[in-house]
PDB file of C-alpha atoms in Angstrom:
ATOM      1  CA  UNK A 182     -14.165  -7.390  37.984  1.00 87.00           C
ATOM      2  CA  UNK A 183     -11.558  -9.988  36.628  1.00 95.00           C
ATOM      3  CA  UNK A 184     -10.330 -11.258  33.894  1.00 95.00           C
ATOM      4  CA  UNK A 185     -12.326 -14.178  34.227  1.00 94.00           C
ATOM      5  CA  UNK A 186     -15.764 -12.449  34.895  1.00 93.00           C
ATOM      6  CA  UNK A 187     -15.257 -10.437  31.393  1.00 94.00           C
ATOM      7  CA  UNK A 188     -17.914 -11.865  28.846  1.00 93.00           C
ATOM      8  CA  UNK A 189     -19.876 -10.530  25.979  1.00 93.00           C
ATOM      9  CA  UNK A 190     -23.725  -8.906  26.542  1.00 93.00           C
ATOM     10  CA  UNK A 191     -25.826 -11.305  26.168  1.00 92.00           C
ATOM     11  CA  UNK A 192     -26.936 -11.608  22.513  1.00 91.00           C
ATOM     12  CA  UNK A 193     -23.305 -10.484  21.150  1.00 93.00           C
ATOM     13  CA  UNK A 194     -22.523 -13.500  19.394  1.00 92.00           C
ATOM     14  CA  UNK A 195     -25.052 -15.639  17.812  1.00 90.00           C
ATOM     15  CA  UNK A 196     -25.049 -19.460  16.825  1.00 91.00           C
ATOM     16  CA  UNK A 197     -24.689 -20.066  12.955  1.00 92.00           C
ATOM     17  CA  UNK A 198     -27.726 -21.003  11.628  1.00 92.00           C
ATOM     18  CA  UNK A 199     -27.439 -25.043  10.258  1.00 94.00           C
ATOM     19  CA  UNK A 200     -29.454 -25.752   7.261  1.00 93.00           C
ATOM     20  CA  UNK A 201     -31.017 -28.694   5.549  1.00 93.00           C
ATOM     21  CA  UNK A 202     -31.597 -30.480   9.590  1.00 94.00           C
ATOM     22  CA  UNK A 203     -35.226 -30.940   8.826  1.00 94.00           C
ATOM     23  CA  UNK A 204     -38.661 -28.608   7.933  1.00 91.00           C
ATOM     24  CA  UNK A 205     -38.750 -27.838  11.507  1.00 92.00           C
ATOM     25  CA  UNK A 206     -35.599 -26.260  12.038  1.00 91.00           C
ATOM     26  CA  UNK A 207     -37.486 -22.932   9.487  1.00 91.00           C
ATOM     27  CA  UNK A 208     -34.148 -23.630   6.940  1.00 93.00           C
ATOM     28  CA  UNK A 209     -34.955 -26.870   6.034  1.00 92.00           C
ATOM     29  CA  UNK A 210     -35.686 -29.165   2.757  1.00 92.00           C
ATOM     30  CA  UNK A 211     -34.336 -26.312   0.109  1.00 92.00           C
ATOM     31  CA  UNK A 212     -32.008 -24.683   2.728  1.00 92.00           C
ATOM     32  CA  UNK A 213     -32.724 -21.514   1.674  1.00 90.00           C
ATOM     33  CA  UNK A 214     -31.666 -22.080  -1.463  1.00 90.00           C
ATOM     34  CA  UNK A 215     -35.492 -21.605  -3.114  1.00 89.00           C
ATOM     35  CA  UNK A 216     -36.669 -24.335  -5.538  1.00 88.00           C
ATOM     36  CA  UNK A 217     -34.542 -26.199  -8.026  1.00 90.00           C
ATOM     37  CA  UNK A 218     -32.334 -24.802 -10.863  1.00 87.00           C
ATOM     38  CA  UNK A 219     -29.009 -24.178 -11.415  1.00 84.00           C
ATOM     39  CA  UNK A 220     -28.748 -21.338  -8.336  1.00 84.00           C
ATOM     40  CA  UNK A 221     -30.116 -24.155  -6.049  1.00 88.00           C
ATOM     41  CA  UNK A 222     -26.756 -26.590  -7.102  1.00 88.00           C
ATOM     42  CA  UNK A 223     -23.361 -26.269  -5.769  1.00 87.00           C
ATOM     43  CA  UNK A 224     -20.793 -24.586  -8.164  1.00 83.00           C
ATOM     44  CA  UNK A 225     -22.800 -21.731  -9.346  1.00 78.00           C
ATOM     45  CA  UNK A 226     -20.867 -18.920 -11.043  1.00 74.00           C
ATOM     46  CA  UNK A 227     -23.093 -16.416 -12.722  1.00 79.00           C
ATOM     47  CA  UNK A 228     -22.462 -13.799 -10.649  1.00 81.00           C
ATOM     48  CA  UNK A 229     -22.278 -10.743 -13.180  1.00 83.00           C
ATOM     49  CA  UNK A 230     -25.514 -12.642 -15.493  1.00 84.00           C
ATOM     50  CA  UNK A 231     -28.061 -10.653 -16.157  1.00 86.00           C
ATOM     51  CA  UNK A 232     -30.643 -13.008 -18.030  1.00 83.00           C
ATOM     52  CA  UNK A 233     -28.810 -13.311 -21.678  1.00 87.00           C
ATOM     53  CA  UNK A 234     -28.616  -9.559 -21.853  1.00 92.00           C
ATOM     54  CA  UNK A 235     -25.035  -8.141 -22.106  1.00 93.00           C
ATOM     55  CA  UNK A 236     -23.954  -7.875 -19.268  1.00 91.00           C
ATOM     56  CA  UNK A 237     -23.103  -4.734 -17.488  1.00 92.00           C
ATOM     57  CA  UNK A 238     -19.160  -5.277 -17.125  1.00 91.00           C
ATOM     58  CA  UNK A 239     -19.247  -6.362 -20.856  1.00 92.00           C
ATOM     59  CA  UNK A 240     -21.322  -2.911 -21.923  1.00 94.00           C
ATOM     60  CA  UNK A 241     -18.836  -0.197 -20.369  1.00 94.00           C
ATOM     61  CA  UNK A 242     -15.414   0.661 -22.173  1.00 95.00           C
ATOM     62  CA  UNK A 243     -12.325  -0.431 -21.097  1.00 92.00           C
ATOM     63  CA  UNK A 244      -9.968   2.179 -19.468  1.00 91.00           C
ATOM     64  CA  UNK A 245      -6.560   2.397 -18.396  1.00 92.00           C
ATOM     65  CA  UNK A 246      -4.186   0.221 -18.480  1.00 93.00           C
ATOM     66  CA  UNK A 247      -1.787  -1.130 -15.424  1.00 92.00           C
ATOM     67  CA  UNK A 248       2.042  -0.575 -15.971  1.00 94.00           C
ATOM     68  CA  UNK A 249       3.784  -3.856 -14.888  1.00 94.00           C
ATOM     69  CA  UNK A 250       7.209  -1.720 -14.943  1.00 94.00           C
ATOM     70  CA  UNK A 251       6.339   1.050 -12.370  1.00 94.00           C
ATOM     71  CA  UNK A 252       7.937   1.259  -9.647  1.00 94.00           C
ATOM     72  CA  UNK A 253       6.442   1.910  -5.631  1.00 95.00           C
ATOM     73  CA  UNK A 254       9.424   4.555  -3.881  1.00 96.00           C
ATOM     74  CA  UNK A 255       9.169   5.548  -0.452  1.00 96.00           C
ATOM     75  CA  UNK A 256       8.971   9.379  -0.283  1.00 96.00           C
ATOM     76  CA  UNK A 257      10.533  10.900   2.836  1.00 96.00           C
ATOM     77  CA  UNK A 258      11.101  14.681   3.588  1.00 96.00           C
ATOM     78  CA  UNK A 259      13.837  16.632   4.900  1.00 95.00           C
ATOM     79  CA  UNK A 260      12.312  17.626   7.907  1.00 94.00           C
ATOM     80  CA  UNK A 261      11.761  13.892   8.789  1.00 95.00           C
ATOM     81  CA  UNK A 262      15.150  13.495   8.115  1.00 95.00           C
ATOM     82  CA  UNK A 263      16.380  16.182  10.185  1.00 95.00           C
ATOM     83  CA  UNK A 264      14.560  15.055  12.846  1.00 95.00           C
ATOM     84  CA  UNK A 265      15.825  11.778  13.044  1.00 95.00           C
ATOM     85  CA  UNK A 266      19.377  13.676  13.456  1.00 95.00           C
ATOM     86  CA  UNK A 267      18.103  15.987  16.393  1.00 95.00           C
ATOM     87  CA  UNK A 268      16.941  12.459  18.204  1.00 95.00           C
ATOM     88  CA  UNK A 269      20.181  11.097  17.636  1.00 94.00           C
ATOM     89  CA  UNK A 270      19.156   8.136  15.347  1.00 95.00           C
ATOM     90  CA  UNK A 271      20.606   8.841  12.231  1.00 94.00           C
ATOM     91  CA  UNK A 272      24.458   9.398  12.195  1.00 93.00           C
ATOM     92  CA  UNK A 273      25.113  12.761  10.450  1.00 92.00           C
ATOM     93  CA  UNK A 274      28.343  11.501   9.043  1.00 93.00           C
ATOM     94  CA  UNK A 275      27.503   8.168   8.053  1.00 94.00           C
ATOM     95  CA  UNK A 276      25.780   8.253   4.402  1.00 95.00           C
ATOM     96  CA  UNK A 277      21.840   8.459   4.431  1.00 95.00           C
ATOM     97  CA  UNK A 278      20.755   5.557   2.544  1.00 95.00           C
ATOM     98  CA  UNK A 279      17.389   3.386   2.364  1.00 95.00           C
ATOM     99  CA  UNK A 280      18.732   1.507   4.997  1.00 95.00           C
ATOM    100  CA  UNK A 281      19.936   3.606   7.105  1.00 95.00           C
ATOM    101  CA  UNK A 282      16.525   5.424   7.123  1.00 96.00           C
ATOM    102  CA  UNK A 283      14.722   2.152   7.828  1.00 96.00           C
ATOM    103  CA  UNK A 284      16.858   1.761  10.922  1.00 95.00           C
ATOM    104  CA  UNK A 285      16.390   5.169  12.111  1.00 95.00           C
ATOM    105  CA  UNK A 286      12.891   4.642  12.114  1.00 95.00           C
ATOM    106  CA  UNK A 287      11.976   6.999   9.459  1.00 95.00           C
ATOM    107  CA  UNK A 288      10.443   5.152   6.921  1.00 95.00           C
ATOM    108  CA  UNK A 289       9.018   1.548   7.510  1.00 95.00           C
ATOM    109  CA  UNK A 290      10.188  -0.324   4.773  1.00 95.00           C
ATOM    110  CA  UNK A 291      12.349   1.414   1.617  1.00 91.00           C
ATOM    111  CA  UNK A 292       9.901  -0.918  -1.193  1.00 92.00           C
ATOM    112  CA  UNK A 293      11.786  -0.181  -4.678  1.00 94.00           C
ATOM    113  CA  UNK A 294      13.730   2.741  -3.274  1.00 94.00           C
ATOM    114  CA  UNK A 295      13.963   6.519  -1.193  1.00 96.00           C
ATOM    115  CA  UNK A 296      13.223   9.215  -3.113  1.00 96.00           C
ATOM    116  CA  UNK A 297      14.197  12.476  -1.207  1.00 96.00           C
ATOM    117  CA  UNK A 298      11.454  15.544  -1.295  1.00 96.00           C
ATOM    118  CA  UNK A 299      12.504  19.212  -0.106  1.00 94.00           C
ATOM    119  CA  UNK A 300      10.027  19.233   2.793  1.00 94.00           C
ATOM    120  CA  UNK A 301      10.983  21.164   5.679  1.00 91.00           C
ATOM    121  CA  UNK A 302      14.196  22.051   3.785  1.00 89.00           C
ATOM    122  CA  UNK A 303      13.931  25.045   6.347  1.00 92.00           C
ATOM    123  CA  UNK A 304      14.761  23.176   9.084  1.00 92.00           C
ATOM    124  CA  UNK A 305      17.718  21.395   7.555  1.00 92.00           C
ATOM    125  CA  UNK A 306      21.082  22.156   9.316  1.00 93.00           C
ATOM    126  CA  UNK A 307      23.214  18.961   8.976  1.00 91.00           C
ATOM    127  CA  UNK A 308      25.195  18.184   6.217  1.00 94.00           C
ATOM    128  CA  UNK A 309      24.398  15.074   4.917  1.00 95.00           C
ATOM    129  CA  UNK A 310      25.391  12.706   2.213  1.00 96.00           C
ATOM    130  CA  UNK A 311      22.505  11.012   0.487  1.00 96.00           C
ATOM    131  CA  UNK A 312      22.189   7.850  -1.343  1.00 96.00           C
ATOM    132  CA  UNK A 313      18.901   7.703  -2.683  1.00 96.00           C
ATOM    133  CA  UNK A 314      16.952   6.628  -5.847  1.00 96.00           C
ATOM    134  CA  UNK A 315      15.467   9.649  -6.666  1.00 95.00           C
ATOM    135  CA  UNK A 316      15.624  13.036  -5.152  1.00 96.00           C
ATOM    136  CA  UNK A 317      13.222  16.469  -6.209  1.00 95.00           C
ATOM    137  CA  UNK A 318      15.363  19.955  -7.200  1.00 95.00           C
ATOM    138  CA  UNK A 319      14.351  21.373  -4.414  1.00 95.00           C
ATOM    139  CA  UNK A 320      15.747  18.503  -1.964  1.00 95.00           C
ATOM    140  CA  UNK A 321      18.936  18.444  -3.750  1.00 95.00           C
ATOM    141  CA  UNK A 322      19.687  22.253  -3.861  1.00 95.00           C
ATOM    142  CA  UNK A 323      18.961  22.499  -0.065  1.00 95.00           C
ATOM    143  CA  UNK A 324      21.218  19.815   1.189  1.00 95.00           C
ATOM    144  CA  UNK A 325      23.812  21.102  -1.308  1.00 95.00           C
ATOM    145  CA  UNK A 326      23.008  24.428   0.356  1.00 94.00           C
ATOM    146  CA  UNK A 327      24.861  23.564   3.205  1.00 94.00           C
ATOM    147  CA  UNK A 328      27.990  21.371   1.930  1.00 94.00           C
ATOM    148  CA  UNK A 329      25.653  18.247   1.755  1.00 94.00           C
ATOM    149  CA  UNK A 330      25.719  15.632  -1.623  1.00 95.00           C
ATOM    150  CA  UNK A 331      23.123  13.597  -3.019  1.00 95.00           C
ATOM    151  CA  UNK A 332      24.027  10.864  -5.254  1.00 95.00           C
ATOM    152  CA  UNK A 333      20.897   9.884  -7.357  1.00 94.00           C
ATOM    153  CA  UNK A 334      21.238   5.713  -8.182  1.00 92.00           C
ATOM    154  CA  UNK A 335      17.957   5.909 -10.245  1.00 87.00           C
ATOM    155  CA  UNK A 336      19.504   5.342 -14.126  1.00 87.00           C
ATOM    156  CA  UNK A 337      19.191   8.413 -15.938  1.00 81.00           C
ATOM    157  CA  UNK A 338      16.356   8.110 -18.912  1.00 78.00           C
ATOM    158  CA  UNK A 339      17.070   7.813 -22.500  1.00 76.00           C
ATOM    159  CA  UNK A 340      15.481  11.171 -24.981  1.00 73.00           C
ATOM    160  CA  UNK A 341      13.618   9.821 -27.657  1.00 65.00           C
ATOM    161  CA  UNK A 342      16.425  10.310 -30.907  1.00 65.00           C
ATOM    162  CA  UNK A 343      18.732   8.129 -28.542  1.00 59.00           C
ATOM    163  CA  UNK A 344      16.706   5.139 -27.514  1.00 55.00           C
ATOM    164  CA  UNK A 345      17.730   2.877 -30.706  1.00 50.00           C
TER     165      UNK A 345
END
């Protein structure tokens, strides 16, 4: 076989239908449209009608809401992280930011930031320096574990009796 000689079974891929080319053709005159009306015209919107009654979108309460402010962080673990060391594409001495992460290959794209979770904290031996967004108690107390720092950049949030 060659390239050439590849094709699809026969059947695979089937010829749009054309409608409105005559009665003959089985989709001609109304074009499968039905009789007249307003669903027979072009520019029909009523997909969610139901007749007059309320429809069914209308009937059910509204829930939730969608928080405009939230941000999407990239979670990585420490075992990730440590074994981007072992491969030799993170520099243990260099600091451990979002970019240096993305170049290592660990994480894809950072998004709104890094935040560091204590995964595989086990298998942690470098000491690192972290520059991350946002980092769990557990993460930061095993890096700190063995002479490592990690320097949190997300702002720290206001208590209640302080927010004016």
């Amino acid at each position: 076989m060659k390239l050439n000689e590849i094709a699809d079974k026969p059947g695979a891929r089937k010829s749009r239908m054309r409608v409105g080319r005559g009665i003959g053709s089985g989709k001609g005159k109304t074009a499968g449209r039905g009789g007249k009306g307003q669903t027979a015209r072009t520019g029909v919107a009523i997909k969610g009608f139901e007749g007059g009654q309320m429809p069914l979108h209308r009937r059910l309460p509204k829930r939730g809401f969608n928080n405009i402010f939230a941000l999407t962080l990239t979670e990585v673990n420490l075992g990730r992280v440590q074994a981007a060391v072992d491969k030799g594409r993170l520099d243990p001495n260099a600091v451990v930011d979002a970019a240096a992460l993305v170049q290592a290959g660990v994480l894809r794209r950072a998004r709104d930031g890094v935040r560091l979770l204590g995964n595989g904290a086990d298998t942690l031996t470098a000491k690192l320096q972290f520059e991350v967004y946002g980092a769990s108690a557990s993460a930061v107390a095993a890096v700190e574990k063995l002479g490592g720092s990690v320097k949190v950049l997300a702002p720290r949030k206001e208590t209640g009796e302080q927010a004016g």
